[in-house]
mmCIF file of C-alpha atoms in Angstrom:
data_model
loop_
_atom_site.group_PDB
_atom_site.id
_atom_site.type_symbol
_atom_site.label_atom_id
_atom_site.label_comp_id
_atom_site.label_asym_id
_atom_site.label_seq_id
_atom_site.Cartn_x
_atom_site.Cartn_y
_atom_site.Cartn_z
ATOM 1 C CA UNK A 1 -8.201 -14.679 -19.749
ATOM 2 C CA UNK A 2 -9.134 -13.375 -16.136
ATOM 3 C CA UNK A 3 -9.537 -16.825 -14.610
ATOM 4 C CA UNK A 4 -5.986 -17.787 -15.408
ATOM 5 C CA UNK A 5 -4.370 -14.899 -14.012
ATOM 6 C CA UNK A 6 -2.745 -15.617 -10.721
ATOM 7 C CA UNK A 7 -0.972 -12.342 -9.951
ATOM 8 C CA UNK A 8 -0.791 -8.956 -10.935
ATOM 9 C CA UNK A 9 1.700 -6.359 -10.572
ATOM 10 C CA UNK A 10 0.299 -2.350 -10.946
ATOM 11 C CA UNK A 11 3.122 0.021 -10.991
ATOM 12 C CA UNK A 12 2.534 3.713 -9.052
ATOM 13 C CA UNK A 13 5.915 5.583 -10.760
ATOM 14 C CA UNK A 14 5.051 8.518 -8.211
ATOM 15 C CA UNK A 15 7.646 9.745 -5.718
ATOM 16 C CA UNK A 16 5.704 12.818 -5.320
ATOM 17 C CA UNK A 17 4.642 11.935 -1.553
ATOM 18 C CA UNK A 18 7.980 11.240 -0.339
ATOM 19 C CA UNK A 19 9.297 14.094 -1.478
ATOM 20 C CA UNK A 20 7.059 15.598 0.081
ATOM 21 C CA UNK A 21 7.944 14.099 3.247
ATOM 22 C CA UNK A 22 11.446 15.472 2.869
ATOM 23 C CA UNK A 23 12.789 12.069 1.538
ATOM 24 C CA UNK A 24 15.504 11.585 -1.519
ATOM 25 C CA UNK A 25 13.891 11.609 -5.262
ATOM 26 C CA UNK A 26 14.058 8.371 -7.527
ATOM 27 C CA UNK A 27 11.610 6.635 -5.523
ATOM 28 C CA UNK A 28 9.576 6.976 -9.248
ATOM 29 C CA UNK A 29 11.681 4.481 -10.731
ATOM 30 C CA UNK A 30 10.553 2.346 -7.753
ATOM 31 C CA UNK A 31 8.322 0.294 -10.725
ATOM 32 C CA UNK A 32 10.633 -0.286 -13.290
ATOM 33 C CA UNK A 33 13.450 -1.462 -11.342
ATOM 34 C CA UNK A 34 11.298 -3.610 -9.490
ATOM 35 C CA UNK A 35 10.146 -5.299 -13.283
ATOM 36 C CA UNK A 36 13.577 -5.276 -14.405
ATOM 37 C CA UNK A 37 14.386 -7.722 -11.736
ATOM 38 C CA UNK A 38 11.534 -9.879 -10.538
ATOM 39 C CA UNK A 39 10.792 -10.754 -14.717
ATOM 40 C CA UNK A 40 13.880 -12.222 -14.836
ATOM 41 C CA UNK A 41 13.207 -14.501 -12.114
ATOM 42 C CA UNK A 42 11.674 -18.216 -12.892
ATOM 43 C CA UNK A 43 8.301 -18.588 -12.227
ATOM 44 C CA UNK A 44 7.270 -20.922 -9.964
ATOM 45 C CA UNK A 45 5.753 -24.313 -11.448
ATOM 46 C CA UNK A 46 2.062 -23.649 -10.345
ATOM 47 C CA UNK A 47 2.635 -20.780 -12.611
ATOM 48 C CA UNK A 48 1.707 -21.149 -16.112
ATOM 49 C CA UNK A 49 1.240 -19.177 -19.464
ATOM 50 C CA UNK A 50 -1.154 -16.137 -18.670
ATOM 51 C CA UNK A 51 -0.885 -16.621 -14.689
ATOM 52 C CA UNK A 52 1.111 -13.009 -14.545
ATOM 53 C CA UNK A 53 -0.612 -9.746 -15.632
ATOM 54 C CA UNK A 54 1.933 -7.048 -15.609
ATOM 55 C CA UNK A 55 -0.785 -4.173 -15.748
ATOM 56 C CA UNK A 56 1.583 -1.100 -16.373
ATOM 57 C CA UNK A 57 1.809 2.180 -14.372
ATOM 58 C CA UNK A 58 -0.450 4.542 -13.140
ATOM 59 C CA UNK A 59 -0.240 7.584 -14.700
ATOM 60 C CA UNK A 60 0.127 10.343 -11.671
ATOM 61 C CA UNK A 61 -1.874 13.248 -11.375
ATOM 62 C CA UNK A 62 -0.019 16.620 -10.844
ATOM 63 C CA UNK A 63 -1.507 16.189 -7.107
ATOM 64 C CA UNK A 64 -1.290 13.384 -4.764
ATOM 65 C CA UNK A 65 -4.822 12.989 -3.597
ATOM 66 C CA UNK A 66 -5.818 12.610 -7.578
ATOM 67 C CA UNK A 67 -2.963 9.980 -7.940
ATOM 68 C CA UNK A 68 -4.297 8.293 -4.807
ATOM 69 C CA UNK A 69 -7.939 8.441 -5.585
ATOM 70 C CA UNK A 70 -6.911 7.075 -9.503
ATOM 71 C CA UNK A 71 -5.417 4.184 -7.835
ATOM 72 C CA UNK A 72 -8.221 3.313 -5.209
ATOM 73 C CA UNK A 73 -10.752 2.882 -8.639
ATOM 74 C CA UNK A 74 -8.422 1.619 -10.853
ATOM 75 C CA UNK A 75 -7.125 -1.263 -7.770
ATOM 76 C CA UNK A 76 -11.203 -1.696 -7.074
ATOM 77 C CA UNK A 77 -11.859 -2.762 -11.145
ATOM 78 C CA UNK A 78 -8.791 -5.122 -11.029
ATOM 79 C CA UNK A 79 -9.939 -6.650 -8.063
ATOM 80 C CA UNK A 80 -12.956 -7.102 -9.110
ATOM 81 C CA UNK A 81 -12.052 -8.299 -12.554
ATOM 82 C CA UNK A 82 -9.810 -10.629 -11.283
ATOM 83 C CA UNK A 83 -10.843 -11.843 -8.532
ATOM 84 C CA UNK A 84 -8.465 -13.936 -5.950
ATOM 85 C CA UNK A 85 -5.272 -12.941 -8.066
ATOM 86 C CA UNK A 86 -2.644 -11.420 -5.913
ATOM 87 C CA UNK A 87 -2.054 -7.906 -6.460
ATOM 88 C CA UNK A 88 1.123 -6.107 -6.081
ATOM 89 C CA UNK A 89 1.532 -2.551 -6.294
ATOM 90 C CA UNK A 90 4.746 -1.340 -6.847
ATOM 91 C CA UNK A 91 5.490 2.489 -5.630
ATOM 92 C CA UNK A 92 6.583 5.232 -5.984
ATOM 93 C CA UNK A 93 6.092 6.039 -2.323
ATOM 94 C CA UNK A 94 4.466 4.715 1.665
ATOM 95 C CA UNK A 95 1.658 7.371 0.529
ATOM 96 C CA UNK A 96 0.113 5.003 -1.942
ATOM 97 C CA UNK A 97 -0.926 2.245 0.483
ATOM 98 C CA UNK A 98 -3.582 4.890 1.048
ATOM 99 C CA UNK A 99 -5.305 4.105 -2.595
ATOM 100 C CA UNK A 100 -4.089 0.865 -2.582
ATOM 101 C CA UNK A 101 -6.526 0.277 0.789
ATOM 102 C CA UNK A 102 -8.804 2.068 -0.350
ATOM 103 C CA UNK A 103 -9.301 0.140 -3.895
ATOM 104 C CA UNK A 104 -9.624 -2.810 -2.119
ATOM 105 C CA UNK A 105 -12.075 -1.840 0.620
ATOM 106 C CA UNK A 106 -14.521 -0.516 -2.323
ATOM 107 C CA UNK A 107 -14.280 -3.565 -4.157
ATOM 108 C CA UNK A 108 -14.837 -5.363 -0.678
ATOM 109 C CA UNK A 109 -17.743 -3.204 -0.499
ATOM 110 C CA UNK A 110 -19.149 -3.871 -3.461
ATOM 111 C CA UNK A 111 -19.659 -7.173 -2.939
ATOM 112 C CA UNK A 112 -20.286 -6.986 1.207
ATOM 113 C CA UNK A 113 -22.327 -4.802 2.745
ATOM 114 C CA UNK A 114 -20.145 -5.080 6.552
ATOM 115 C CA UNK A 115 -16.966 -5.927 7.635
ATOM 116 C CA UNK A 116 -13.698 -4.780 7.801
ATOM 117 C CA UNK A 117 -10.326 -5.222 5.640
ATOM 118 C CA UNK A 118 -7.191 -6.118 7.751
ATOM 119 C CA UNK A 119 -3.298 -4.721 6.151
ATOM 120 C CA UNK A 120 0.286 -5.899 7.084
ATOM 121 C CA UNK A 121 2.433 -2.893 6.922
ATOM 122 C CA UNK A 122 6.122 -3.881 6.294
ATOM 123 C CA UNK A 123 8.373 -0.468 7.105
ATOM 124 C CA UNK A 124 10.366 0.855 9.363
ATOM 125 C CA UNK A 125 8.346 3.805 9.740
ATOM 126 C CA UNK A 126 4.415 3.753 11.384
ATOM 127 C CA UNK A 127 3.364 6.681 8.156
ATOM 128 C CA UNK A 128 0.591 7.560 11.142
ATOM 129 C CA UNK A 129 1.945 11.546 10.625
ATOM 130 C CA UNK A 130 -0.247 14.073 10.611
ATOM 131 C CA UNK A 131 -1.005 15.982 7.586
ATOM 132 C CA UNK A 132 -0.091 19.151 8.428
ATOM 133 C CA UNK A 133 -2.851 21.134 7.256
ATOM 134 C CA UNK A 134 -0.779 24.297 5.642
ATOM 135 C CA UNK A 135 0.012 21.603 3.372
ATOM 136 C CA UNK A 136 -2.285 21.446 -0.070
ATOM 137 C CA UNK A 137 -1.101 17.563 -0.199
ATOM 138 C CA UNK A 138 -0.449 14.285 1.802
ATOM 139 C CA UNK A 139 3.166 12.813 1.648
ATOM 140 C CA UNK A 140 4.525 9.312 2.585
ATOM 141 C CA UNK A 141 4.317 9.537 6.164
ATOM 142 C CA UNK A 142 0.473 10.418 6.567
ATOM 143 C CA UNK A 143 -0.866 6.840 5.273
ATOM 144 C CA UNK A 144 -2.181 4.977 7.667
ATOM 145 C CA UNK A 145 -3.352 7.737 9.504
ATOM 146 C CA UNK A 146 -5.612 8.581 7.181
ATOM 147 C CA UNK A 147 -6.612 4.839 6.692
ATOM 148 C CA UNK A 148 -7.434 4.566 10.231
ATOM 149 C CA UNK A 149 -9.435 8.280 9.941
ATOM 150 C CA UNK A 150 -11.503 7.491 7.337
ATOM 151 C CA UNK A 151 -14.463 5.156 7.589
ATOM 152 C CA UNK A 152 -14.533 4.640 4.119
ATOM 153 C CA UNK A 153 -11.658 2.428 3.602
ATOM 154 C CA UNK A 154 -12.965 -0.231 6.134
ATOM 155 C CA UNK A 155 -9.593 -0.399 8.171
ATOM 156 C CA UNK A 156 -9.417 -0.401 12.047
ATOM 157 C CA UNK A 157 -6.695 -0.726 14.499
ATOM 158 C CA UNK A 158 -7.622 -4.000 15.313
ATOM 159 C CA UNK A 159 -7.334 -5.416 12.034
ATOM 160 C CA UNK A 160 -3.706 -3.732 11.194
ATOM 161 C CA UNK A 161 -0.366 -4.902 12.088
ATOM 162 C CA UNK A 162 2.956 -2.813 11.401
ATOM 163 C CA UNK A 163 5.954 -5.976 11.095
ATOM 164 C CA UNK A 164 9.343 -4.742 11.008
ATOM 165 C CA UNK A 165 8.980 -1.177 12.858
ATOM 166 C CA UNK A 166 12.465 0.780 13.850
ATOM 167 C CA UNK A 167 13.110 2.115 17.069
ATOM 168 C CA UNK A 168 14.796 5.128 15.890
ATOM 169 C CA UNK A 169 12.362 5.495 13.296
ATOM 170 C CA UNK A 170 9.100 6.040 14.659
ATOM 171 C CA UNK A 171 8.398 8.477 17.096
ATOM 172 C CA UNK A 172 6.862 7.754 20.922
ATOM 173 C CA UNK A 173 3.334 10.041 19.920
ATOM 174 C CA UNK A 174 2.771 7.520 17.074
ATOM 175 C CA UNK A 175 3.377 4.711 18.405
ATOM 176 C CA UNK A 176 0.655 6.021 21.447
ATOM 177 C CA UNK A 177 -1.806 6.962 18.377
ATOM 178 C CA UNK A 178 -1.694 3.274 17.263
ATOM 179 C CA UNK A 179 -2.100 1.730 20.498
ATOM 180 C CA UNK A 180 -5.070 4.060 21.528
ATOM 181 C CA UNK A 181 -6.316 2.535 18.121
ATOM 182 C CA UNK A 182 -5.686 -1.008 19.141
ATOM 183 C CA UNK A 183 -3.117 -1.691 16.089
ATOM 184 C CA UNK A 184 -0.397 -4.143 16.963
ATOM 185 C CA UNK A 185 3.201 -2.783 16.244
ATOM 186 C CA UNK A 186 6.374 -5.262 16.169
ATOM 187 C CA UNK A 187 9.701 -4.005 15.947
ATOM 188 C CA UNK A 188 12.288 -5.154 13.891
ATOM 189 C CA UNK A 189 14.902 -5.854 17.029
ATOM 190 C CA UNK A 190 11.920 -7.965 18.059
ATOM 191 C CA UNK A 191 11.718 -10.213 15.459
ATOM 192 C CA UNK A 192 13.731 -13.989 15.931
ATOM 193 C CA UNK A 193 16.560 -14.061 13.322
ATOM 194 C CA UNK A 194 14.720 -16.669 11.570
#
């Protein structure tokens, strides 16, 4: 019953991109340990039977732009199936913010002509690389880049804050991309301990 359904959680077992970024395997099982643990919790009272859809995983494609562009259509039809429901997608890897956008600007689109879609990105790391062109595929670190490249996915700088950057972690040239693109950065030291 779509109208009942308060939030959904779409799994993305991929860890293909940050592998690909250099980073540690197992960020696959990203998805299932996530479910393992937030089921068990209680839900809250507003909550009641059929408010959760646990819609599965995404099967990955053996390349990253399929798996991305497999998420954008499949987050699009749940969006638009469902409505206001909070979705939360559950990766593998940064990389799949990228479909995840993406999804959600189409099914924007669908219903509005104009307009733009705004993000929080929680990370320590900007993912404003660039894809490095000898490179067949995107990894983890090329997201938002290629959010804030692409007209398509109706994200600007303006309408994307990064929350929780670290110093160490993100280099001086990307942080110069993303205020040349008018994005608003805040880093973790920044942030009041409460």
């Amino acid at each position: 019953q779509p109208e009942r359904v308060q939030l959904i959680v779409l799994g993305v077992a991929d860890g293909r991109g940050v592998q690909l970024a250099g980073g540690r395997a197992g960020a696959a099982d990203g998805p299932a340990k996530f479910r393992d643990y937030f089921f068990r919790l209680p839900a809250p009272p507003e909550f009641g039977p059929g408010s959760v859809l646990n819609a599965g995983d995404l099967e990955p494609a053996g390349h990253t732009p399929e798996t991305h562009a497999r998420l954008a259509e499949v987050v699009a039809v749940l969006r638009e199936r469902f409505g206001g429901a909070r979705l939360v997608i559950i990766g593998g890897g940064g990389d799949h913010a990228y479909g995840d956008i993406l999804g959600f600007a189409r099914a924007v689109g669908r219903m509005w002509s104009t307009g733009a879609v705004g993000a929080v990105h929680v990370d320590a790391h900007a993912d404003v690389a660039v894809h490095d062109p000898s490179r067949d595929e995107p990894h983890a670190g090329t997201a938002f880049r290629r959010l804030l490249s692409e007209p398509a996915t109706r994200l600007t700088g303006t309408s994307l804050v990064h929350w929780g950057l670290q110093r160490s972690a993100v280099c001086h040239a990307h942080l110069q991309w993303l205020v040349e693109k008018g994005a608003r950065t805040v880093f973790l030291d920044d942030i009041d301990g409460d």
